[in-house]
Amino acid sequence: LDPEHQVEFLSERSDGEAAKLMGAMEADDAADLIAELDQERREPVLKLLPWRTQRKVRALLGYNPHTAGGLMSPDFVSLPETRTVADALAELRRTEFPEETITTVFTLAGDGRLSGVVSVVALLRHDPGKPLAAAASPPPLVLETDDELSEIAMRMADYDLTIAPVVDEPGALVGIV
């Protein structure tokens, strides 16, 4: 449903029913929908969301919806670059994230900053015992949470990307677009 019909649908539901429905949605979609609700209804519905979803939705609502922070999904797979290729493949098997968000594993340096990206195909081609750093390459594009949508679209098109990491001010990975 388009956002207008989603809000109309939720207006006919109790806060508990709305929260149950949003709890089954991806966090970024739930954040978009909560932002469309009347101000006095947002907090009661938020409080009824499952704890993990509530935490993600609250974080997403803190960003301008017309920026990378407001557009991003907080669901991604990241591991320290010292972990092995086998560890990454095992993590991909365990995750419950949607398939479209697990095409890439992001590597993190010792200080927790984004250090690289590695596709699932590259993982399959590398020796399982090797560290992720050996399979990873520098990200071709890194977005910041306050990057504007028009800028994001142009930059992702320039690199022909379907996914890009989003970092916060100290360079920590916070989401993907």
Coordinates of N, CA, C and O in Angstrom, one line a residue:
L1 N 0.8 -1.2 0.0 CA 0.0 0.0 0.0 C 0.9 1.2 0.0 O 2.0 1.3 0.6
D2 N 0.4 2.3 -0.6 CA 1.1 3.6 -0.5 C 0.9 4.1 0.9 O 0.1 3.7 1.6
P3 N 1.8 5.1 1.3 CA 1.8 5.6 2.6 C 0.4 6.1 3.1 O 0.0 5.9 4.2
E4 N -0.3 6.8 2.2 CA -1.6 7.3 2.6 C -2.6 6.2 3.0 O -3.3 6.3 4.0
H5 N -2.6 5.1 2.2 CA -3.5 4.0 2.5 C -3.0 3.2 3.7 O -3.8 2.7 4.5
Q6 N -1.7 3.2 3.9 CA -1.2 2.5 5.1 C -1.6 3.2 6.4 O -2.1 2.6 7.4
V7 N -1.5 4.5 6.4 CA -2.0 5.3 7.6 C -3.5 5.2 7.7 O -4.0 5.0 8.9
E8 N -4.2 5.2 6.7 CA -5.7 5.0 6.7 C -6.0 3.6 7.3 O -6.9 3.5 8.2
F9 N -5.3 2.6 6.9 CA -5.5 1.2 7.4 C -5.2 1.2 8.9 O -6.0 0.6 9.7
L10 N -4.1 1.9 9.3 CA -3.7 1.8 10.8 C -4.7 2.7 11.6 O -4.9 2.4 12.8
S11 N -5.3 3.7 11.0 CA -6.2 4.5 11.8 C -7.4 3.7 12.3 O -8.1 4.1 13.3
E12 N -7.7 2.6 11.6 CA -8.8 1.7 11.9 C -8.4 0.6 12.9 O -9.2 -0.2 13.2
R13 N -7.2 0.6 13.3 CA -6.7 -0.4 14.2 C -6.3 0.2 15.5 O -5.9 1.3 15.7
S14 N -6.3 -0.7 16.6 CA -5.8 -0.3 17.9 C -4.3 -0.1 17.8 O -3.6 -0.5 16.9
D15 N -3.7 0.6 18.9 CA -2.3 0.7 19.0 C -1.6 -0.6 19.0 O -0.6 -0.8 18.3
G16 N -2.2 -1.6 19.7 CA -1.6 -2.9 19.8 C -1.5 -3.6 18.4 O -0.5 -4.2 18.0
E17 N -2.6 -3.5 17.7 CA -2.7 -4.1 16.3 C -1.7 -3.4 15.4 O -1.0 -4.0 14.6
A18 N -1.6 -2.1 15.5 CA -0.7 -1.3 14.7 C 0.8 -1.7 15.0 O 1.6 -2.0 14.1
A19 N 1.1 -1.9 16.2 CA 2.4 -2.3 16.7 C 2.8 -3.7 16.2 O 3.9 -4.0 15.8
K20 N 1.8 -4.6 16.3 CA 2.0 -5.9 15.8 C 2.3 -6.0 14.3 O 3.2 -6.7 13.9
L21 N 1.6 -5.2 13.5 CA 1.8 -5.1 12.1 C 3.2 -4.5 11.8 O 4.0 -5.0 11.0
M22 N 3.5 -3.4 12.5 CA 4.8 -2.8 12.3 C 6.0 -3.6 12.8 O 7.1 -3.6 12.2
G23 N 5.7 -4.4 13.8 CA 6.8 -5.3 14.3 C 7.2 -6.4 13.3 O 8.3 -6.9 13.3
A24 N 6.3 -6.7 12.3 CA 6.6 -7.7 11.3 C 7.2 -7.0 10.1 O 7.7 -7.7 9.2
M25 N 7.3 -5.7 10.0 CA 7.9 -5.0 8.9 C 9.4 -4.8 9.1 O 9.9 -4.9 10.3
E26 N 10.1 -4.4 8.1 CA 11.5 -4.1 8.2 C 11.5 -2.7 9.0 O 10.6 -1.9 8.9
A27 N 12.6 -2.5 9.8 CA 12.6 -1.4 10.7 C 12.6 -0.1 9.9 O 11.9 0.9 10.3
D28 N 13.2 0.0 8.7 CA 13.2 1.3 8.0 C 11.8 1.6 7.4 O 11.3 2.7 7.4
D29 N 11.0 0.5 7.1 CA 9.6 0.7 6.6 C 8.7 1.1 7.8 O 7.9 1.9 7.6
A30 N 9.0 0.5 8.9 CA 8.2 0.8 10.1 C 8.4 2.2 10.6 O 7.5 2.9 10.9
A31 N 9.7 2.7 10.5 CA 10.0 4.1 10.8 C 9.3 5.0 9.9 O 8.7 6.1 10.4
D32 N 9.3 4.7 8.6 CA 8.6 5.6 7.7 C 7.1 5.7 8.0 O 6.5 6.8 8.0
L33 N 6.5 4.6 8.4 CA 5.1 4.5 8.7 C 4.8 5.3 10.0 O 3.8 6.0 10.0
I34 N 5.6 5.0 11.0 CA 5.3 5.7 12.3 C 5.4 7.2 12.1 O 4.7 8.0 12.7
A35 N 6.4 7.7 11.3 CA 6.5 9.1 11.0 C 5.2 9.7 10.4 O 5.0 10.9 10.5
E36 N 4.5 8.9 9.7 CA 3.2 9.3 9.1 C 2.0 9.4 10.0 O 1.0 10.0 9.7
L37 N 2.2 8.7 11.2 CA 1.0 8.7 12.1 C 0.9 10.1 12.8 O 1.9 10.8 12.9
D38 N -0.3 10.3 13.4 CA -0.5 11.5 14.1 C 0.5 11.5 15.3 O 0.8 10.5 15.9
Q39 N 1.0 12.7 15.7 CA 2.0 12.9 16.7 C 1.6 12.2 18.0 O 2.4 11.5 18.6
E40 N 0.3 12.3 18.4 CA -0.1 11.8 19.7 C -0.1 10.2 19.7 O -0.2 9.6 20.8
R41 N -0.1 9.6 18.6 CA -0.2 8.2 18.5 C 1.2 7.5 18.3 O 1.3 6.3 18.6
R42 N 2.2 8.3 17.9 CA 3.5 7.7 17.6 C 4.1 7.0 18.9 O 4.5 5.8 18.8
E43 N 4.2 7.7 20.0 CA 4.8 7.1 21.2 C 4.1 5.9 21.7 O 4.8 4.9 22.0
P44 N 2.8 5.9 21.8 CA 2.1 4.7 22.3 C 2.4 3.5 21.4 O 2.6 2.3 21.9
V45 N 2.4 3.7 20.1 CA 2.6 2.6 19.2 C 4.1 2.1 19.3 O 4.4 0.9 19.3
L46 N 5.0 3.1 19.3 CA 6.4 2.8 19.5 C 6.7 1.9 20.7 O 7.5 0.9 20.7
K47 N 6.1 2.2 21.8 CA 6.3 1.5 23.1 C 5.8 0.1 23.0 O 6.3 -0.8 23.8
L48 N 4.9 -0.2 22.1 CA 4.3 -1.6 22.0 C 5.1 -2.5 21.0 O 4.9 -3.7 20.9
L49 N 6.1 -1.9 20.3 CA 6.9 -2.6 19.3 C 7.8 -3.6 20.1 O 8.2 -3.2 21.2
P50 N 8.2 -4.7 19.5 CA 9.2 -5.5 20.1 C 10.5 -4.7 20.4 O 10.8 -3.8 19.6
W51 N 11.2 -5.0 21.4 CA 12.3 -4.2 21.9 C 13.3 -4.0 20.8 O 13.8 -2.8 20.6
R52 N 13.8 -5.0 20.1 CA 14.8 -4.8 19.0 C 14.3 -3.9 17.9 O 15.0 -3.0 17.5
T53 N 13.1 -4.1 17.5 CA 12.5 -3.2 16.4 C 12.4 -1.8 16.9 O 12.7 -0.9 16.2
Q54 N 11.9 -1.7 18.2 CA 11.7 -0.3 18.7 C 13.0 0.4 18.8 O 13.1 1.6 18.4
R55 N 14.1 -0.2 19.1 CA 15.4 0.4 19.2 C 15.9 0.9 17.8 O 16.3 2.0 17.6
K56 N 15.7 0.0 16.8 CA 16.1 0.4 15.4 C 15.2 1.5 14.9 O 15.7 2.5 14.3
V57 N 13.9 1.5 15.1 CA 13.0 2.5 14.6 C 13.3 3.8 15.3 O 13.3 4.9 14.6
R58 N 13.5 3.8 16.6 CA 13.8 5.1 17.3 C 15.1 5.7 16.7 O 15.2 6.9 16.5
A59 N 16.1 4.9 16.4 CA 17.3 5.4 15.8 C 17.1 6.0 14.5 O 17.6 7.1 14.2
L60 N 16.3 5.3 13.6 CA 16.0 5.8 12.3 C 15.2 7.1 12.3 O 15.4 8.0 11.5
L61 N 14.3 7.2 13.3 CA 13.5 8.4 13.4 C 14.3 9.7 13.8 O 13.9 10.8 13.6
G62 N 15.5 9.5 14.2 CA 16.4 10.6 14.6 C 17.1 11.2 13.4 O 17.7 12.3 13.6
Y63 N 16.9 10.7 12.2 CA 17.5 11.2 11.0 C 16.5 11.9 10.2 O 15.3 11.6 10.2
N64 N 16.9 12.9 9.4 CA 16.1 13.6 8.5 C 15.7 12.6 7.4 O 16.5 11.9 6.9
P65 N 14.4 12.4 7.1 CA 13.9 11.4 6.2 C 14.4 11.6 4.7 O 14.4 10.7 3.9
H66 N 15.0 12.8 4.4 CA 15.5 13.1 3.1 C 17.0 12.9 3.0 O 17.6 13.5 2.1
T67 N 17.6 12.2 3.9 CA 19.0 11.9 3.9 C 19.3 10.4 4.0 O 18.4 9.6 4.1
A68 N 20.6 10.1 3.8 CA 21.0 8.7 3.9 C 20.5 8.0 5.2 O 20.1 6.9 5.2
G69 N 20.6 8.8 6.3 CA 20.2 8.3 7.6 C 18.8 7.9 7.7 O 18.4 6.9 8.2
G70 N 17.9 8.8 7.0 CA 16.5 8.5 7.0 C 16.1 7.4 6.0 O 15.0 6.9 6.1
L71 N 16.9 7.2 5.0 CA 16.6 6.2 4.0 C 17.2 4.8 4.3 O 16.7 3.8 3.8
M72 N 18.3 4.8 5.1 CA 19.0 3.5 5.3 C 18.2 2.5 6.0 O 17.3 2.7 6.7
S73 N 18.7 1.2 5.8 CA 18.3 0.1 6.6 C 19.4 -0.2 7.6 O 20.6 -0.2 7.3
P74 N 19.0 -0.5 8.8 CA 20.0 -0.8 9.9 C 20.3 -2.3 9.8 O 21.1 -2.8 10.7
D75 N 19.8 -3.1 8.9 CA 20.1 -4.5 8.8 C 21.2 -4.8 7.8 O 20.9 -4.7 6.6
F76 N 22.3 -5.2 8.3 CA 23.5 -5.6 7.4 C 24.3 -6.5 8.2 O 24.2 -6.7 9.4
V77 N 25.3 -7.1 7.5 CA 26.2 -8.1 8.1 C 27.6 -7.4 8.1 O 28.1 -7.0 7.0
S78 N 28.2 -7.3 9.3 CA 29.5 -6.7 9.4 C 30.3 -7.6 10.4 O 29.8 -8.1 11.3
L79 N 31.6 -7.7 10.1 CA 32.5 -8.5 10.9 C 33.8 -7.9 10.9 O 34.2 -7.2 10.0
P80 N 34.6 -8.1 12.0 CA 36.0 -7.6 12.0 C 36.8 -8.2 10.9 O 36.6 -9.4 10.5
E81 N 37.6 -7.4 10.3 CA 38.4 -7.9 9.1 C 39.3 -9.0 9.4 O 39.8 -9.7 8.5
T82 N 39.6 -9.3 10.7 CA 40.5 -10.4 11.2 C 39.7 -11.7 11.2 O 40.4 -12.8 11.3
R83 N 38.4 -11.7 11.2 CA 37.6 -12.9 11.1 C 37.8 -13.6 9.8 O 38.3 -13.0 8.8
T84 N 37.5 -14.9 9.7 CA 37.8 -15.6 8.5 C 36.6 -15.6 7.5 O 35.5 -15.3 7.9
V85 N 36.9 -16.0 6.3 CA 35.9 -16.1 5.2 C 34.9 -17.1 5.7 O 33.7 -16.9 5.5
A86 N 35.3 -18.2 6.3 CA 34.4 -19.2 6.8 C 33.4 -18.6 7.9 O 32.2 -18.9 7.9
D87 N 34.0 -17.8 8.7 CA 33.1 -17.1 9.7 C 32.1 -16.2 9.1 O 30.9 -16.2 9.5
A88 N 32.4 -15.5 8.0 CA 31.5 -14.7 7.3 C 30.4 -15.5 6.7 O 29.2 -15.2 6.7
L89 N 30.7 -16.6 6.0 CA 29.7 -17.5 5.4 C 28.8 -18.1 6.5 O 27.6 -18.2 6.2
A90 N 29.3 -18.4 7.6 CA 28.5 -19.0 8.7 C 27.5 -17.9 9.2 O 26.4 -18.2 9.5
E91 N 28.0 -16.7 9.3 CA 27.2 -15.6 9.8 C 26.1 -15.3 8.8 O 24.9 -15.1 9.1
L92 N 26.4 -15.4 7.5 CA 25.3 -15.2 6.5 C 24.3 -16.3 6.5 O 23.1 -16.0 6.3
R93 N 24.7 -17.5 6.8 CA 23.7 -18.6 7.0 C 22.8 -18.4 8.2 O 21.6 -18.8 8.1
R94 N 23.3 -17.8 9.2 CA 22.5 -17.6 10.5 C 21.6 -16.4 10.4 O 20.6 -16.4 11.2
T95 N 21.9 -15.4 9.7 CA 21.2 -14.2 9.7 C 19.7 -14.3 9.2 O 19.5 -15.2 8.4
E96 N 18.9 -13.5 9.8 CA 17.5 -13.6 9.4 C 17.1 -12.3 8.6 O 15.9 -12.1 8.3
F97 N 18.1 -11.6 8.2 CA 17.9 -10.4 7.4 C 17.4 -10.8 6.0 O 17.6 -11.9 5.5
P98 N 16.6 -9.9 5.4 CA 16.1 -10.2 4.0 C 17.3 -10.5 3.1 O 18.4 -9.9 3.2
E99 N 17.1 -11.3 2.1 CA 18.1 -11.7 1.2 C 18.8 -10.6 0.5 O 20.0 -10.6 0.2
E100 N 18.0 -9.5 0.1 CA 18.6 -8.4 -0.6 C 19.6 -7.6 0.2 O 20.3 -6.8 -0.3
T101 N 19.6 -7.8 1.5 CA 20.5 -7.0 2.4 C 21.8 -7.8 2.7 O 22.7 -7.3 3.4
I102 N 21.8 -9.1 2.3 CA 23.0 -9.9 2.6 C 23.8 -10.3 1.4 O 24.4 -11.4 1.4
T103 N 23.8 -9.4 0.4 CA 24.7 -9.7 -0.7 C 26.1 -9.3 -0.5 O 27.0 -9.7 -1.3
T104 N 26.3 -8.6 0.6 CA 27.6 -8.0 0.9 C 27.9 -8.1 2.3 O 27.0 -7.9 3.2
V105 N 29.2 -8.4 2.7 CA 29.6 -8.4 4.1 C 30.5 -7.2 4.2 O 31.4 -7.0 3.3
F106 N 30.3 -6.4 5.2 CA 31.2 -5.2 5.5 C 32.2 -5.6 6.5 O 31.9 -6.2 7.5
T107 N 33.5 -5.2 6.3 CA 34.5 -5.5 7.2 C 34.8 -4.2 8.1 O 34.7 -3.1 7.6
L108 N 35.2 -4.5 9.3 CA 35.5 -3.4 10.2 C 36.9 -3.5 10.7 O 37.4 -4.6 11.0
A109 N 37.6 -2.4 10.8 CA 38.9 -2.3 11.3 C 38.9 -2.5 12.8 O 37.8 -2.5 13.5
G110 N 40.1 -2.6 13.4 CA 40.1 -2.8 14.9 C 39.4 -1.7 15.7 O 39.0 -2.0 16.8
D111 N 39.4 -0.5 15.2 CA 38.7 0.6 15.9 C 37.2 0.6 15.6 O 36.5 1.6 16.1
G112 N 36.7 -0.3 14.9 CA 35.2 -0.4 14.6 C 34.8 0.4 13.4 O 33.6 0.4 13.0
R113 N 35.7 1.0 12.7 CA 35.4 1.8 11.5 C 35.3 0.9 10.3 O 35.9 -0.1 10.2
L114 N 34.4 1.3 9.3 CA 34.3 0.5 8.1 C 35.7 0.5 7.4 O 36.3 1.5 7.2
S115 N 36.1 -0.8 7.0 CA 37.4 -0.9 6.3 C 37.2 -1.5 4.9 O 38.1 -1.3 4.1
G116 N 36.2 -2.2 4.7 CA 36.1 -2.8 3.4 C 34.7 -3.5 3.1 O 33.8 -3.5 4.0
V117 N 34.6 -4.0 1.9 CA 33.4 -4.7 1.5 C 33.8 -5.9 0.8 O 34.8 -6.0 0.1
V118 N 33.0 -7.0 0.9 CA 33.2 -8.2 0.2 C 31.9 -8.8 -0.2 O 31.0 -8.9 0.6
S119 N 31.7 -9.1 -1.5 CA 30.5 -9.7 -2.0 C 30.4 -11.2 -1.6 O 31.5 -11.8 -1.3
V120 N 29.2 -11.7 -1.6 CA 29.1 -13.2 -1.2 C 29.8 -14.0 -2.3 O 30.4 -15.0 -1.9
V121 N 29.8 -13.6 -3.5 CA 30.5 -14.3 -4.6 C 32.0 -14.4 -4.3 O 32.6 -15.4 -4.4
A122 N 32.5 -13.2 -3.9 CA 34.0 -13.2 -3.5 C 34.3 -14.1 -2.3 O 35.3 -14.8 -2.3
L123 N 33.4 -14.1 -1.4 CA 33.6 -15.0 -0.2 C 33.6 -16.5 -0.7 O 34.5 -17.3 -0.2
L124 N 32.7 -16.9 -1.6 CA 32.7 -18.2 -2.1 C 34.0 -18.6 -2.9 O 34.4 -19.8 -2.9
R125 N 34.6 -17.6 -3.5 CA 35.8 -17.9 -4.3 C 37.1 -17.9 -3.4 O 38.2 -18.2 -3.9
H126 N 37.1 -17.4 -2.2 CA 38.3 -17.3 -1.4 C 38.4 -18.5 -0.4 O 37.4 -19.2 -0.1
D127 N 39.6 -18.8 -0.1 CA 40.0 -19.8 0.9 C 39.2 -19.6 2.2 O 39.4 -18.5 2.8
P128 N 38.4 -20.5 2.7 CA 37.7 -20.3 3.9 C 38.5 -20.0 5.2 O 38.0 -19.3 6.1
G129 N 39.8 -20.3 5.2 CA 40.6 -20.1 6.3 C 41.3 -18.7 6.3 O 41.9 -18.3 7.3
K130 N 41.2 -18.0 5.2 CA 41.8 -16.7 5.1 C 41.0 -15.6 5.8 O 39.8 -15.7 5.9
P131 N 41.7 -14.6 6.3 CA 41.0 -13.5 6.9 C 40.1 -12.7 5.9 O 40.5 -12.7 4.7
L132 N 39.1 -12.1 6.4 CA 38.2 -11.3 5.5 C 38.9 -10.2 4.8 O 38.6 -9.9 3.7
A133 N 40.0 -9.7 5.5 CA 40.7 -8.6 4.9 C 41.3 -9.0 3.5 O 41.5 -8.2 2.6
A134 N 41.6 -10.3 3.4 CA 42.2 -10.8 2.1 C 41.2 -10.8 1.0 O 41.6 -10.7 -0.2
A135 N 39.9 -10.9 1.3 CA 38.9 -11.0 0.3 C 38.2 -9.6 0.1 O 37.6 -9.4 -0.9
A136 N 38.4 -8.7 1.0 CA 37.7 -7.4 1.0 C 38.4 -6.4 0.1 O 39.6 -6.6 -0.2
S137 N 37.6 -5.5 -0.4 CA 38.2 -4.4 -1.1 C 37.7 -3.1 -0.5 O 36.7 -3.1 0.2
P138 N 38.3 -2.0 -0.8 CA 37.8 -0.7 -0.2 C 36.4 -0.4 -0.8 O 36.2 -0.7 -2.0
P139 N 35.5 0.1 0.0 CA 34.2 0.4 -0.6 C 34.3 1.5 -1.6 O 35.0 2.5 -1.4
P140 N 33.7 1.3 -2.8 CA 33.8 2.3 -3.9 C 33.1 3.6 -3.5 O 33.4 4.7 -4.0
L141 N 32.1 3.5 -2.6 CA 31.4 4.7 -2.2 C 31.0 4.5 -0.7 O 30.5 3.5 -0.3
V142 N 31.2 5.5 0.1 CA 30.7 5.5 1.5 C 29.8 6.8 1.7 O 30.3 7.9 1.3
L143 N 28.6 6.6 2.1 CA 27.7 7.6 2.4 C 27.8 8.0 3.8 O 28.0 7.2 4.7
E144 N 27.5 9.3 4.1 CA 27.3 9.8 5.5 C 25.9 10.0 5.7 O 25.1 10.2 4.8
T145 N 25.5 9.9 7.0 CA 24.1 10.0 7.4 C 23.4 11.2 6.9 O 22.2 11.2 6.7
D146 N 24.1 12.3 6.7 CA 23.4 13.6 6.3 C 23.5 13.8 4.8 O 23.1 14.9 4.4
D147 N 24.0 12.9 4.0 CA 24.0 13.1 2.6 C 22.5 13.1 2.1 O 21.7 12.3 2.5
E148 N 22.3 14.1 1.2 CA 20.9 14.3 0.6 C 20.6 13.2 -0.4 O 21.4 12.7 -1.1
L149 N 19.3 12.9 -0.6 CA 18.8 11.9 -1.5 C 19.2 12.1 -2.9 O 19.7 11.1 -3.6
S150 N 19.2 13.3 -3.4 CA 19.5 13.5 -4.8 C 21.0 13.2 -5.0 O 21.4 12.7 -6.0
E151 N 21.8 13.6 -4.0 CA 23.3 13.3 -4.1 C 23.5 11.8 -4.1 O 24.4 11.3 -4.8
I152 N 22.8 11.1 -3.2 CA 23.0 9.7 -3.1 C 22.6 9.0 -4.4 O 23.4 8.1 -4.9
A153 N 21.5 9.4 -5.0 CA 21.1 8.7 -6.3 C 22.2 9.0 -7.4 O 22.5 8.0 -8.1
M154 N 22.7 10.2 -7.5 CA 23.7 10.4 -8.5 C 25.0 9.6 -8.2 O 25.5 9.0 -9.1
R155 N 25.4 9.6 -7.0 CA 26.7 8.9 -6.7 C 26.5 7.4 -6.8 O 27.5 6.8 -7.3
M156 N 25.4 6.9 -6.4 CA 25.2 5.4 -6.6 C 25.1 5.1 -8.1 O 25.7 4.0 -8.5
A157 N 24.5 5.9 -8.9 CA 24.4 5.7 -10.3 C 25.8 5.8 -10.9 O 26.1 5.0 -11.8
D158 N 26.6 6.7 -10.5 CA 27.9 6.9 -11.0 C 28.8 5.6 -10.9 O 29.6 5.2 -11.7
Y159 N 28.6 4.9 -9.7 CA 29.3 3.7 -9.5 C 28.5 2.4 -9.8 O 29.0 1.3 -9.6
D160 N 27.3 2.6 -10.3 CA 26.4 1.5 -10.7 C 26.2 0.5 -9.5 O 26.4 -0.7 -9.6
L161 N 25.9 1.1 -8.3 CA 25.8 0.4 -7.1 C 24.3 0.1 -6.8 O 23.4 1.0 -7.0
T162 N 24.0 -1.0 -6.2 CA 22.7 -1.3 -5.7 C 22.7 -1.2 -4.2 O 21.6 -1.2 -3.6
I163 N 23.8 -1.1 -3.5 CA 23.9 -1.0 -2.1 C 25.2 -0.2 -1.8 O 26.2 -0.3 -2.5
A164 N 25.0 0.6 -0.7 CA 26.2 1.4 -0.3 C 26.1 1.6 1.2 O 25.0 1.7 1.8
P165 N 27.3 1.5 1.9 CA 27.3 1.7 3.3 C 27.1 3.1 3.8 O 27.5 4.1 3.1
V166 N 26.5 3.3 4.9 CA 26.3 4.6 5.5 C 27.0 4.6 6.9 O 26.8 3.7 7.7
V167 N 27.8 5.7 7.0 CA 28.6 5.8 8.3 C 28.2 7.0 9.0 O 27.7 8.0 8.4
D168 N 28.4 7.0 10.3 CA 28.2 8.2 11.1 C 29.4 9.1 11.2 O 30.4 8.8 10.5
E169 N 29.4 10.1 12.0 CA 30.5 11.0 12.1 C 31.9 10.4 12.4 O 32.9 10.7 11.7
P170 N 32.0 9.5 13.4 CA 33.3 8.9 13.6 C 33.7 7.8 12.6 O 34.7 7.2 12.7
G171 N 32.8 7.5 11.6 CA 33.1 6.5 10.6 C 32.6 5.1 10.9 O 33.0 4.2 10.2
A172 N 31.8 5.0 11.9 CA 31.2 3.7 12.2 C 30.1 3.4 11.3 O 29.2 4.2 11.0
L173 N 30.0 2.1 10.8 CA 28.9 1.7 9.9 C 27.6 1.6 10.7 O 27.5 1.0 11.7
V174 N 26.6 2.4 10.2 CA 25.3 2.4 10.9 C 24.1 1.9 10.0 O 23.0 1.7 10.5
G175 N 24.4 1.7 8.7 CA 23.3 1.2 7.9 C 23.7 1.1 6.5 O 24.9 1.3 6.1
I176 N 22.8 0.7 5.6 CA 23.0 0.6 4.2 C 21.9 1.2 3.4 O 20.7 1.2 3.9
V177 N 22.2 1.7 2.3 CA 21.2 2.3 1.3 C 21.2 1.4 0.1 O 22.2 0.9 -0.3

